[in-house]
């Protein structure tokens, strides 16, 4: 006598659910080499397709999303900040800030010209979260609750005539990310020259993989397009088990290399 089990779904039995497929993991499996041991990132640059939403930013409520239009620049890992460090410890959830001030954006960041209203006590910049009082003549700081006066420029035009105050016309009161054109009093000295320091791994593995050759090729191609004026400075340090410093000054005749084996105190005098 023999019996057979009915197929899944028969006699009212629910069919087993198919495991969910992670698009990123599926793509990783497709792009892996035959031995499924690793992926060569020098050959496969776009591992995750651009169409997939892989953002790690927390979902923001609609009211905060209206003011925080650029969460990819500055965003907290928590939507609600605990009232005390003890409560944060009990949550067992990491609290941090994702800050990317120079991240490329599809939207253009609004530019704000002086004056730059700041709190007299805590020096917080005026922002969309402050409270406007007395017909917007004063604003209450959202950090220390200090009442501050609005600059007269908010109520008078360039010709000296009074103009109606319009909150929608002030980017600093509508967007959490703005670009300030700082006046001269914000500068204690002339702007410093742009300095770029490149650190290149020259270990045996980096050389054999072709990474060093690729880094040198890219640096040579982009050398003339690096931003900066005539005071721009560029330096290169290579490292493996030692540090390799290079003197690239034009008066030295040819490039010079100094190898420093002491990694505890790698400073040297020239």
PDB file of C-alpha atoms in Angstrom:
ATOM      1  CA  UNK A   1       0.000   0.000   0.000  1.00  0.00           C
ATOM      2  CA  UNK A   2       1.428   3.339  -0.933  1.00  0.00           C
ATOM      3  CA  UNK A   3       0.253   6.877  -0.562  1.00  0.00           C
ATOM      4  CA  UNK A   4       1.396  10.105  -2.116  1.00  0.00           C
ATOM      5  CA  UNK A   5       1.322  13.612  -0.706  1.00  0.00           C
ATOM      6  CA  UNK A   6      -0.922  16.041  -2.566  1.00  0.00           C
ATOM      7  CA  UNK A   7       0.844  18.826  -4.442  1.00  0.00           C
ATOM      8  CA  UNK A   8       1.155  22.196  -2.706  1.00  0.00           C
ATOM      9  CA  UNK A   9      -2.032  24.136  -2.990  1.00  0.00           C
ATOM     10  CA  UNK A  10      -4.259  21.050  -3.268  1.00  0.00           C
ATOM     11  CA  UNK A  11      -7.066  20.394  -0.781  1.00  0.00           C
ATOM     12  CA  UNK A  12      -6.937  23.958   0.426  1.00  0.00           C
ATOM     13  CA  UNK A  13      -3.301  23.775   1.505  1.00  0.00           C
ATOM     14  CA  UNK A  14      -1.487  27.080   0.934  1.00  0.00           C
ATOM     15  CA  UNK A  15       1.357  26.985  -1.561  1.00  0.00           C
ATOM     16  CA  UNK A  16       4.773  27.803  -0.086  1.00  0.00           C
ATOM     17  CA  UNK A  17       5.835  31.379  -0.588  1.00  0.00           C
ATOM     18  CA  UNK A  18       8.667  32.024  -2.981  1.00  0.00           C
ATOM     19  CA  UNK A  19      11.663  33.672  -1.330  1.00  0.00           C
ATOM     20  CA  UNK A  20      11.974  37.363  -2.069  1.00  0.00           C
ATOM     21  CA  UNK A  21      14.749  38.210  -4.466  1.00  0.00           C
ATOM     22  CA  UNK A  22      16.994  41.121  -3.606  1.00  0.00           C
ATOM     23  CA  UNK A  23      17.707  42.954  -6.895  1.00  0.00           C
ATOM     24  CA  UNK A  24      21.128  44.056  -5.668  1.00  0.00           C
ATOM     25  CA  UNK A  25      22.088  40.534  -4.572  1.00  0.00           C
ATOM     26  CA  UNK A  26      20.802  39.079  -7.854  1.00  0.00           C
ATOM     27  CA  UNK A  27      22.898  41.529  -9.836  1.00  0.00           C
ATOM     28  CA  UNK A  28      25.931  40.723  -7.709  1.00  0.00           C
ATOM     29  CA  UNK A  29      25.480  37.017  -8.487  1.00  0.00           C
ATOM     30  CA  UNK A  30      25.142  37.711 -12.192  1.00  0.00           C
ATOM     31  CA  UNK A  31      28.282  39.845 -12.295  1.00  0.00           C
ATOM     32  CA  UNK A  32      30.438  37.509 -10.223  1.00  0.00           C
ATOM     33  CA  UNK A  33      33.209  35.591 -11.923  1.00  0.00           C
ATOM     34  CA  UNK A  34      32.986  31.879 -12.613  1.00  0.00           C
ATOM     35  CA  UNK A  35      34.420  30.850  -9.264  1.00  0.00           C
ATOM     36  CA  UNK A  36      31.932  33.130  -7.401  1.00  0.00           C
ATOM     37  CA  UNK A  37      34.748  34.253  -5.100  1.00  0.00           C
ATOM     38  CA  UNK A  38      35.057  37.982  -5.794  1.00  0.00           C
ATOM     39  CA  UNK A  39      34.135  40.873  -8.080  1.00  0.00           C
ATOM     40  CA  UNK A  40      36.804  42.960  -9.784  1.00  0.00           C
ATOM     41  CA  UNK A  41      35.747  46.516  -8.950  1.00  0.00           C
ATOM     42  CA  UNK A  42      38.274  47.879 -11.463  1.00  0.00           C
ATOM     43  CA  UNK A  43      36.243  46.287 -14.258  1.00  0.00           C
ATOM     44  CA  UNK A  44      32.712  46.407 -12.838  1.00  0.00           C
ATOM     45  CA  UNK A  45      32.043  49.972 -11.705  1.00  0.00           C
ATOM     46  CA  UNK A  46      28.230  50.080 -11.703  1.00  0.00           C
ATOM     47  CA  UNK A  47      27.351  47.178  -9.441  1.00  0.00           C
ATOM     48  CA  UNK A  48      24.031  48.646  -8.367  1.00  0.00           C
ATOM     49  CA  UNK A  49      21.750  49.886 -11.173  1.00  0.00           C
ATOM     50  CA  UNK A  50      20.796  53.541 -10.978  1.00  0.00           C
ATOM     51  CA  UNK A  51      17.110  52.687 -11.283  1.00  0.00           C
ATOM     52  CA  UNK A  52      17.078  51.004  -7.880  1.00  0.00           C
ATOM     53  CA  UNK A  53      16.478  53.119  -4.804  1.00  0.00           C
ATOM     54  CA  UNK A  54      19.317  52.200  -2.472  1.00  0.00           C
ATOM     55  CA  UNK A  55      19.125  55.305  -0.299  1.00  0.00           C
ATOM     56  CA  UNK A  56      19.793  54.762   3.400  1.00  0.00           C
ATOM     57  CA  UNK A  57      18.132  58.030   4.380  1.00  0.00           C
ATOM     58  CA  UNK A  58      15.270  57.693   6.867  1.00  0.00           C
ATOM     59  CA  UNK A  59      11.774  58.598   5.626  1.00  0.00           C
ATOM     60  CA  UNK A  60      10.875  62.150   6.589  1.00  0.00           C
ATOM     61  CA  UNK A  61       7.390  63.375   7.519  1.00  0.00           C
ATOM     62  CA  UNK A  62       5.783  65.614   4.868  1.00  0.00           C
ATOM     63  CA  UNK A  63       6.156  68.791   6.942  1.00  0.00           C
ATOM     64  CA  UNK A  64       9.890  68.219   7.436  1.00  0.00           C
ATOM     65  CA  UNK A  65      10.399  67.156   3.827  1.00  0.00           C
ATOM     66  CA  UNK A  66       9.014  70.517   2.686  1.00  0.00           C
ATOM     67  CA  UNK A  67      11.712  72.384   4.614  1.00  0.00           C
ATOM     68  CA  UNK A  68      14.482  69.812   4.386  1.00  0.00           C
ATOM     69  CA  UNK A  69      14.612  69.644   0.589  1.00  0.00           C
ATOM     70  CA  UNK A  70      18.140  68.266   0.523  1.00  0.00           C
ATOM     71  CA  UNK A  71      18.288  65.332   2.993  1.00  0.00           C
ATOM     72  CA  UNK A  72      21.152  63.769   1.003  1.00  0.00           C
ATOM     73  CA  UNK A  73      23.359  66.677   2.144  1.00  0.00           C
ATOM     74  CA  UNK A  74      22.575  66.691   5.843  1.00  0.00           C
ATOM     75  CA  UNK A  75      20.396  64.087   7.494  1.00  0.00           C
ATOM     76  CA  UNK A  76      20.080  62.359  10.841  1.00  0.00           C
ATOM     77  CA  UNK A  77      19.939  58.596  11.248  1.00  0.00           C
ATOM     78  CA  UNK A  78      16.978  59.103  13.595  1.00  0.00           C
ATOM     79  CA  UNK A  79      13.779  60.978  12.818  1.00  0.00           C
ATOM     80  CA  UNK A  80      13.293  61.782  16.512  1.00  0.00           C
ATOM     81  CA  UNK A  81      16.222  62.640  18.779  1.00  0.00           C
ATOM     82  CA  UNK A  82      15.980  61.106  22.281  1.00  0.00           C
ATOM     83  CA  UNK A  83      15.571  63.623  25.095  1.00  0.00           C
ATOM     84  CA  UNK A  84      18.527  62.252  27.076  1.00  0.00           C
ATOM     85  CA  UNK A  85      21.674  60.201  26.592  1.00  0.00           C
ATOM     86  CA  UNK A  86      20.234  57.548  28.932  1.00  0.00           C
ATOM     87  CA  UNK A  87      17.213  57.062  26.681  1.00  0.00           C
ATOM     88  CA  UNK A  88      19.487  56.874  23.660  1.00  0.00           C
ATOM     89  CA  UNK A  89      21.485  54.128  25.372  1.00  0.00           C
ATOM     90  CA  UNK A  90      18.353  52.121  26.059  1.00  0.00           C
ATOM     91  CA  UNK A  91      17.290  52.311  22.429  1.00  0.00           C
ATOM     92  CA  UNK A  92      20.450  50.525  21.255  1.00  0.00           C
ATOM     93  CA  UNK A  93      20.127  52.390  17.950  1.00  0.00           C
ATOM     94  CA  UNK A  94      23.124  54.303  16.570  1.00  0.00           C
ATOM     95  CA  UNK A  95      22.627  58.052  16.382  1.00  0.00           C
ATOM     96  CA  UNK A  96      24.674  59.984  13.883  1.00  0.00           C
ATOM     97  CA  UNK A  97      24.581  62.549  11.104  1.00  0.00           C
ATOM     98  CA  UNK A  98      25.095  61.948   7.405  1.00  0.00           C
ATOM     99  CA  UNK A  99      26.910  65.061   6.177  1.00  0.00           C
ATOM    100  CA  UNK A 100      27.885  65.463   2.514  1.00  0.00           C
ATOM    101  CA  UNK A 101      28.312  69.215   1.959  1.00  0.00           C
ATOM    102  CA  UNK A 102      29.809  68.911  -1.546  1.00  0.00           C
ATOM    103  CA  UNK A 103      27.539  66.203  -2.920  1.00  0.00           C
ATOM    104  CA  UNK A 104      26.368  66.845  -6.465  1.00  0.00           C
ATOM    105  CA  UNK A 105      22.703  67.714  -6.717  1.00  0.00           C
ATOM    106  CA  UNK A 106      20.194  67.830  -9.511  1.00  0.00           C
ATOM    107  CA  UNK A 107      18.584  70.820  -7.810  1.00  0.00           C
ATOM    108  CA  UNK A 108      20.390  74.120  -7.673  1.00  0.00           C
ATOM    109  CA  UNK A 109      21.197  75.305  -4.147  1.00  0.00           C
ATOM    110  CA  UNK A 110      19.763  78.797  -3.505  1.00  0.00           C
ATOM    111  CA  UNK A 111      22.348  81.549  -2.970  1.00  0.00           C
ATOM    112  CA  UNK A 112      21.851  84.092  -0.168  1.00  0.00           C
ATOM    113  CA  UNK A 113      23.631  87.445  -0.032  1.00  0.00           C
ATOM    114  CA  UNK A 114      24.366  89.472   3.125  1.00  0.00           C
ATOM    115  CA  UNK A 115      23.113  90.333   5.653  1.00  0.00           C
ATOM    116  CA  UNK A 116      23.355  86.961   7.391  1.00  0.00           C
ATOM    117  CA  UNK A 117      21.030  86.914  10.426  1.00  0.00           C
ATOM    118  CA  UNK A 118      22.476  84.924  13.344  1.00  0.00           C
ATOM    119  CA  UNK A 119      21.401  84.435  16.921  1.00  0.00           C
ATOM    120  CA  UNK A 120      23.196  86.775  19.314  1.00  0.00           C
ATOM    121  CA  UNK A 121      23.625  84.041  21.927  1.00  0.00           C
ATOM    122  CA  UNK A 122      24.317  80.712  20.200  1.00  0.00           C
ATOM    123  CA  UNK A 123      25.186  82.095  16.720  1.00  0.00           C
ATOM    124  CA  UNK A 124      22.625  79.870  14.988  1.00  0.00           C
ATOM    125  CA  UNK A 125      21.813  80.977  11.454  1.00  0.00           C
ATOM    126  CA  UNK A 126      18.236  81.961  10.698  1.00  0.00           C
ATOM    127  CA  UNK A 127      16.499  78.915   9.238  1.00  0.00           C
ATOM    128  CA  UNK A 128      13.043  77.562   8.334  1.00  0.00           C
ATOM    129  CA  UNK A 129      12.504  76.282  11.874  1.00  0.00           C
ATOM    130  CA  UNK A 130      12.686  79.659  13.675  1.00  0.00           C
ATOM    131  CA  UNK A 131       9.538  81.372  14.926  1.00  0.00           C
ATOM    132  CA  UNK A 132       8.712  84.798  13.472  1.00  0.00           C
ATOM    133  CA  UNK A 133       7.229  87.348  15.883  1.00  0.00           C
ATOM    134  CA  UNK A 134       5.999  90.969  15.721  1.00  0.00           C
ATOM    135  CA  UNK A 135       5.234  90.872  12.027  1.00  0.00           C
ATOM    136  CA  UNK A 136       8.547  89.129  11.246  1.00  0.00           C
ATOM    137  CA  UNK A 137      10.495  91.993  12.847  1.00  0.00           C
ATOM    138  CA  UNK A 138      11.877  89.548  15.394  1.00  0.00           C
ATOM    139  CA  UNK A 139      12.657  85.844  15.243  1.00  0.00           C
ATOM    140  CA  UNK A 140      12.905  83.280  18.015  1.00  0.00           C
ATOM    141  CA  UNK A 141      15.909  80.989  17.790  1.00  0.00           C
ATOM    142  CA  UNK A 142      14.935  77.335  17.535  1.00  0.00           C
ATOM    143  CA  UNK A 143      18.087  76.300  19.445  1.00  0.00           C
ATOM    144  CA  UNK A 144      18.267  78.598  22.492  1.00  0.00           C
ATOM    145  CA  UNK A 145      14.859  80.398  22.274  1.00  0.00           C
ATOM    146  CA  UNK A 146      16.494  83.857  22.181  1.00  0.00           C
ATOM    147  CA  UNK A 147      14.537  86.642  20.475  1.00  0.00           C
ATOM    148  CA  UNK A 148      16.559  88.409  17.764  1.00  0.00           C
ATOM    149  CA  UNK A 149      15.857  91.400  15.537  1.00  0.00           C
ATOM    150  CA  UNK A 150      15.541  90.940  11.795  1.00  0.00           C
ATOM    151  CA  UNK A 151      17.958  93.055   9.733  1.00  0.00           C
ATOM    152  CA  UNK A 152      16.438  96.219   8.206  1.00  0.00           C
ATOM    153  CA  UNK A 153      17.394  94.915   4.761  1.00  0.00           C
ATOM    154  CA  UNK A 154      14.508  92.451   5.044  1.00  0.00           C
ATOM    155  CA  UNK A 155      12.025  95.354   4.971  1.00  0.00           C
ATOM    156  CA  UNK A 156      13.708  97.938   2.728  1.00  0.00           C
ATOM    157  CA  UNK A 157      14.750  97.762  -0.901  1.00  0.00           C
ATOM    158  CA  UNK A 158      17.980  99.007  -2.449  1.00  0.00           C
ATOM    159  CA  UNK A 159      16.368 102.405  -3.056  1.00  0.00           C
ATOM    160  CA  UNK A 160      15.587 102.760   0.660  1.00  0.00           C
ATOM    161  CA  UNK A 161      11.823 102.367   0.222  1.00  0.00           C
ATOM    162  CA  UNK A 162       9.930 100.044   2.518  1.00  0.00           C
ATOM    163  CA  UNK A 163       8.793  96.798   0.923  1.00  0.00           C
ATOM    164  CA  UNK A 164       6.335  94.205   2.261  1.00  0.00           C
ATOM    165  CA  UNK A 165       8.008  91.266   3.945  1.00  0.00           C
ATOM    166  CA  UNK A 166       7.530  88.047   1.994  1.00  0.00           C
ATOM    167  CA  UNK A 167       8.681  84.828   3.647  1.00  0.00           C
ATOM    168  CA  UNK A 168       8.522  82.924   0.357  1.00  0.00           C
ATOM    169  CA  UNK A 169      11.112  85.282  -1.150  1.00  0.00           C
ATOM    170  CA  UNK A 170      13.739  84.451   1.495  1.00  0.00           C
ATOM    171  CA  UNK A 171      15.452  81.097   0.723  1.00  0.00           C
ATOM    172  CA  UNK A 172      16.984  80.931   4.207  1.00  0.00           C
ATOM    173  CA  UNK A 173      13.455  80.812   5.685  1.00  0.00           C
ATOM    174  CA  UNK A 174      12.219  78.114   3.297  1.00  0.00           C
ATOM    175  CA  UNK A 175      15.132  75.788   2.666  1.00  0.00           C
ATOM    176  CA  UNK A 176      17.390  74.035   5.156  1.00  0.00           C
ATOM    177  CA  UNK A 177      20.286  74.235   2.670  1.00  0.00           C
ATOM    178  CA  UNK A 178      21.489  77.543   1.277  1.00  0.00           C
ATOM    179  CA  UNK A 179      24.772  78.944   0.003  1.00  0.00           C
ATOM    180  CA  UNK A 180      25.873  82.118   1.797  1.00  0.00           C
ATOM    181  CA  UNK A 181      28.036  84.735   0.128  1.00  0.00           C
ATOM    182  CA  UNK A 182      30.068  85.680   3.190  1.00  0.00           C
ATOM    183  CA  UNK A 183      31.049  89.366   3.532  1.00  0.00           C
ATOM    184  CA  UNK A 184      34.575  90.572   4.262  1.00  0.00           C
ATOM    185  CA  UNK A 185      34.072  90.606   8.045  1.00  0.00           C
ATOM    186  CA  UNK A 186      33.795  86.818   7.946  1.00  0.00           C
ATOM    187  CA  UNK A 187      37.317  86.542   6.531  1.00  0.00           C
ATOM    188  CA  UNK A 188      40.200  86.930   9.003  1.00  0.00           C
ATOM    189  CA  UNK A 189      42.836  86.512   6.256  1.00  0.00           C
ATOM    190  CA  UNK A 190      42.974  86.242   2.463  1.00  0.00           C
ATOM    191  CA  UNK A 191      41.681  82.919   1.124  1.00  0.00           C
ATOM    192  CA  UNK A 192      44.336  80.251   1.344  1.00  0.00           C
ATOM    193  CA  UNK A 193      45.654  78.524  -1.739  1.00  0.00           C
ATOM    194  CA  UNK A 194      44.046  75.250  -2.783  1.00  0.00           C
ATOM    195  CA  UNK A 195      46.150  72.283  -1.635  1.00  0.00           C
ATOM    196  CA  UNK A 196      45.697  68.726  -2.867  1.00  0.00           C
ATOM    197  CA  UNK A 197      47.456  65.714  -1.334  1.00  0.00           C
ATOM    198  CA  UNK A 198      47.160  62.327  -3.019  1.00  0.00           C
ATOM    199  CA  UNK A 199      47.864  59.113  -1.094  1.00  0.00           C
ATOM    200  CA  UNK A 200      48.606  56.106  -3.310  1.00  0.00           C
ATOM    201  CA  UNK A 201      48.907  52.495  -2.141  1.00  0.00           C
ATOM    202  CA  UNK A 202      52.033  51.009  -3.778  1.00  0.00           C
ATOM    203  CA  UNK A 203      52.019  47.650  -2.020  1.00  0.00           C
ATOM    204  CA  UNK A 204      52.668  44.490  -4.042  1.00  0.00           C
ATOM    205  CA  UNK A 205      48.971  43.698  -4.274  1.00  0.00           C
ATOM    206  CA  UNK A 206      48.132  47.206  -5.526  1.00  0.00           C
ATOM    207  CA  UNK A 207      50.877  47.047  -8.170  1.00  0.00           C
ATOM    208  CA  UNK A 208      49.925  43.581  -9.391  1.00  0.00           C
ATOM    209  CA  UNK A 209      46.230  44.473  -9.631  1.00  0.00           C
ATOM    210  CA  UNK A 210      47.005  47.460 -11.851  1.00  0.00           C
ATOM    211  CA  UNK A 211      45.601  49.956  -9.366  1.00  0.00           C
ATOM    212  CA  UNK A 212      48.834  51.986  -9.169  1.00  0.00           C
ATOM    213  CA  UNK A 213      49.091  52.240 -12.945  1.00  0.00           C
ATOM    214  CA  UNK A 214      45.464  53.301 -13.178  1.00  0.00           C
ATOM    215  CA  UNK A 215      45.856  55.900 -10.408  1.00  0.00           C
ATOM    216  CA  UNK A 216      48.887  57.442 -12.116  1.00  0.00           C
ATOM    217  CA  UNK A 217      47.099  57.527 -15.465  1.00  0.00           C
ATOM    218  CA  UNK A 218      44.022  59.238 -14.063  1.00  0.00           C
ATOM    219  CA  UNK A 219      46.120  61.723 -12.067  1.00  0.00           C
ATOM    220  CA  UNK A 220      48.157  62.621 -15.138  1.00  0.00           C
ATOM    221  CA  UNK A 221      45.025  63.164 -17.223  1.00  0.00           C
ATOM    222  CA  UNK A 222      43.288  65.315 -14.617  1.00  0.00           C
ATOM    223  CA  UNK A 223      46.305  67.258 -13.370  1.00  0.00           C
ATOM    224  CA  UNK A 224      45.635  70.364 -15.463  1.00  0.00           C
ATOM    225  CA  UNK A 225      41.931  70.483 -14.627  1.00  0.00           C
ATOM    226  CA  UNK A 226      42.307  70.489 -10.828  1.00  0.00           C
ATOM    227  CA  UNK A 227      40.625  73.678  -9.501  1.00  0.00           C
ATOM    228  CA  UNK A 228      42.816  76.456  -8.128  1.00  0.00           C
ATOM    229  CA  UNK A 229      44.744  79.568  -9.087  1.00  0.00           C
ATOM    230  CA  UNK A 230      48.482  80.053  -9.590  1.00  0.00           C
ATOM    231  CA  UNK A 231      49.119  79.362  -5.879  1.00  0.00           C
ATOM    232  CA  UNK A 232      47.693  75.858  -6.125  1.00  0.00           C
ATOM    233  CA  UNK A 233      49.835  73.154  -4.487  1.00  0.00           C
ATOM    234  CA  UNK A 234      49.860  69.425  -5.245  1.00  0.00           C
ATOM    235  CA  UNK A 235      51.584  66.701  -3.235  1.00  0.00           C
ATOM    236  CA  UNK A 236      51.917  62.927  -3.562  1.00  0.00           C
ATOM    237  CA  UNK A 237      52.654  60.369  -0.834  1.00  0.00           C
ATOM    238  CA  UNK A 238      52.986  56.657  -1.597  1.00  0.00           C
ATOM    239  CA  UNK A 239      52.818  54.019   1.097  1.00  0.00           C
ATOM    240  CA  UNK A 240      53.339  50.297   1.621  1.00  0.00           C
ATOM    241  CA  UNK A 241      55.374  49.204   4.665  1.00  0.00           C
ATOM    242  CA  UNK A 242      57.105  52.607   4.400  1.00  0.00           C
ATOM    243  CA  UNK A 243      56.198  56.161   3.434  1.00  0.00           C
ATOM    244  CA  UNK A 244      57.473  57.619   0.177  1.00  0.00           C
ATOM    245  CA  UNK A 245      57.626  61.417  -0.020  1.00  0.00           C
ATOM    246  CA  UNK A 246      58.237  63.246  -3.304  1.00  0.00           C
ATOM    247  CA  UNK A 247      59.820  66.622  -3.993  1.00  0.00           C
ATOM    248  CA  UNK A 248      58.179  67.889  -7.182  1.00  0.00           C
ATOM    249  CA  UNK A 249      59.368  71.505  -7.011  1.00  0.00           C
ATOM    250  CA  UNK A 250      60.309  72.877 -10.406  1.00  0.00           C
ATOM    251  CA  UNK A 251      63.634  74.222  -9.075  1.00  0.00           C
ATOM    252  CA  UNK A 252      64.788  70.741  -8.007  1.00  0.00           C
ATOM    253  CA  UNK A 253      65.592  69.773 -11.599  1.00  0.00           C
ATOM    254  CA  UNK A 254      64.011  66.329 -11.368  1.00  0.00           C
ATOM    255  CA  UNK A 255      61.633  64.650  -8.934  1.00  0.00           C
ATOM    256  CA  UNK A 256      63.214  63.457  -5.706  1.00  0.00           C
ATOM    257  CA  UNK A 257      61.923  60.682  -3.422  1.00  0.00           C
ATOM    258  CA  UNK A 258      62.541  60.276   0.288  1.00  0.00           C
ATOM    259  CA  UNK A 259      61.665  56.957   1.954  1.00  0.00           C
ATOM    260  CA  UNK A 260      60.773  57.020   5.647  1.00  0.00           C
ATOM    261  CA  UNK A 261      60.677  53.675   7.454  1.00  0.00           C
ATOM    262  CA  UNK A 262      59.745  55.052  10.888  1.00  0.00           C
ATOM    263  CA  UNK A 263      55.945  55.024  10.846  1.00  0.00           C
ATOM    264  CA  UNK A 264      55.636  56.141  14.479  1.00  0.00           C
ATOM    265  CA  UNK A 265      57.230  59.538  13.771  1.00  0.00           C
ATOM    266  CA  UNK A 266      57.144  59.965  10.002  1.00  0.00           C
ATOM    267  CA  UNK A 267      57.955  63.688  10.030  1.00  0.00           C
ATOM    268  CA  UNK A 268      61.192  64.771   8.442  1.00  0.00           C
ATOM    269  CA  UNK A 269      63.124  67.959   7.820  1.00  0.00           C
ATOM    270  CA  UNK A 270      64.261  69.107   4.417  1.00  0.00           C
TER     271      UNK A 270
END
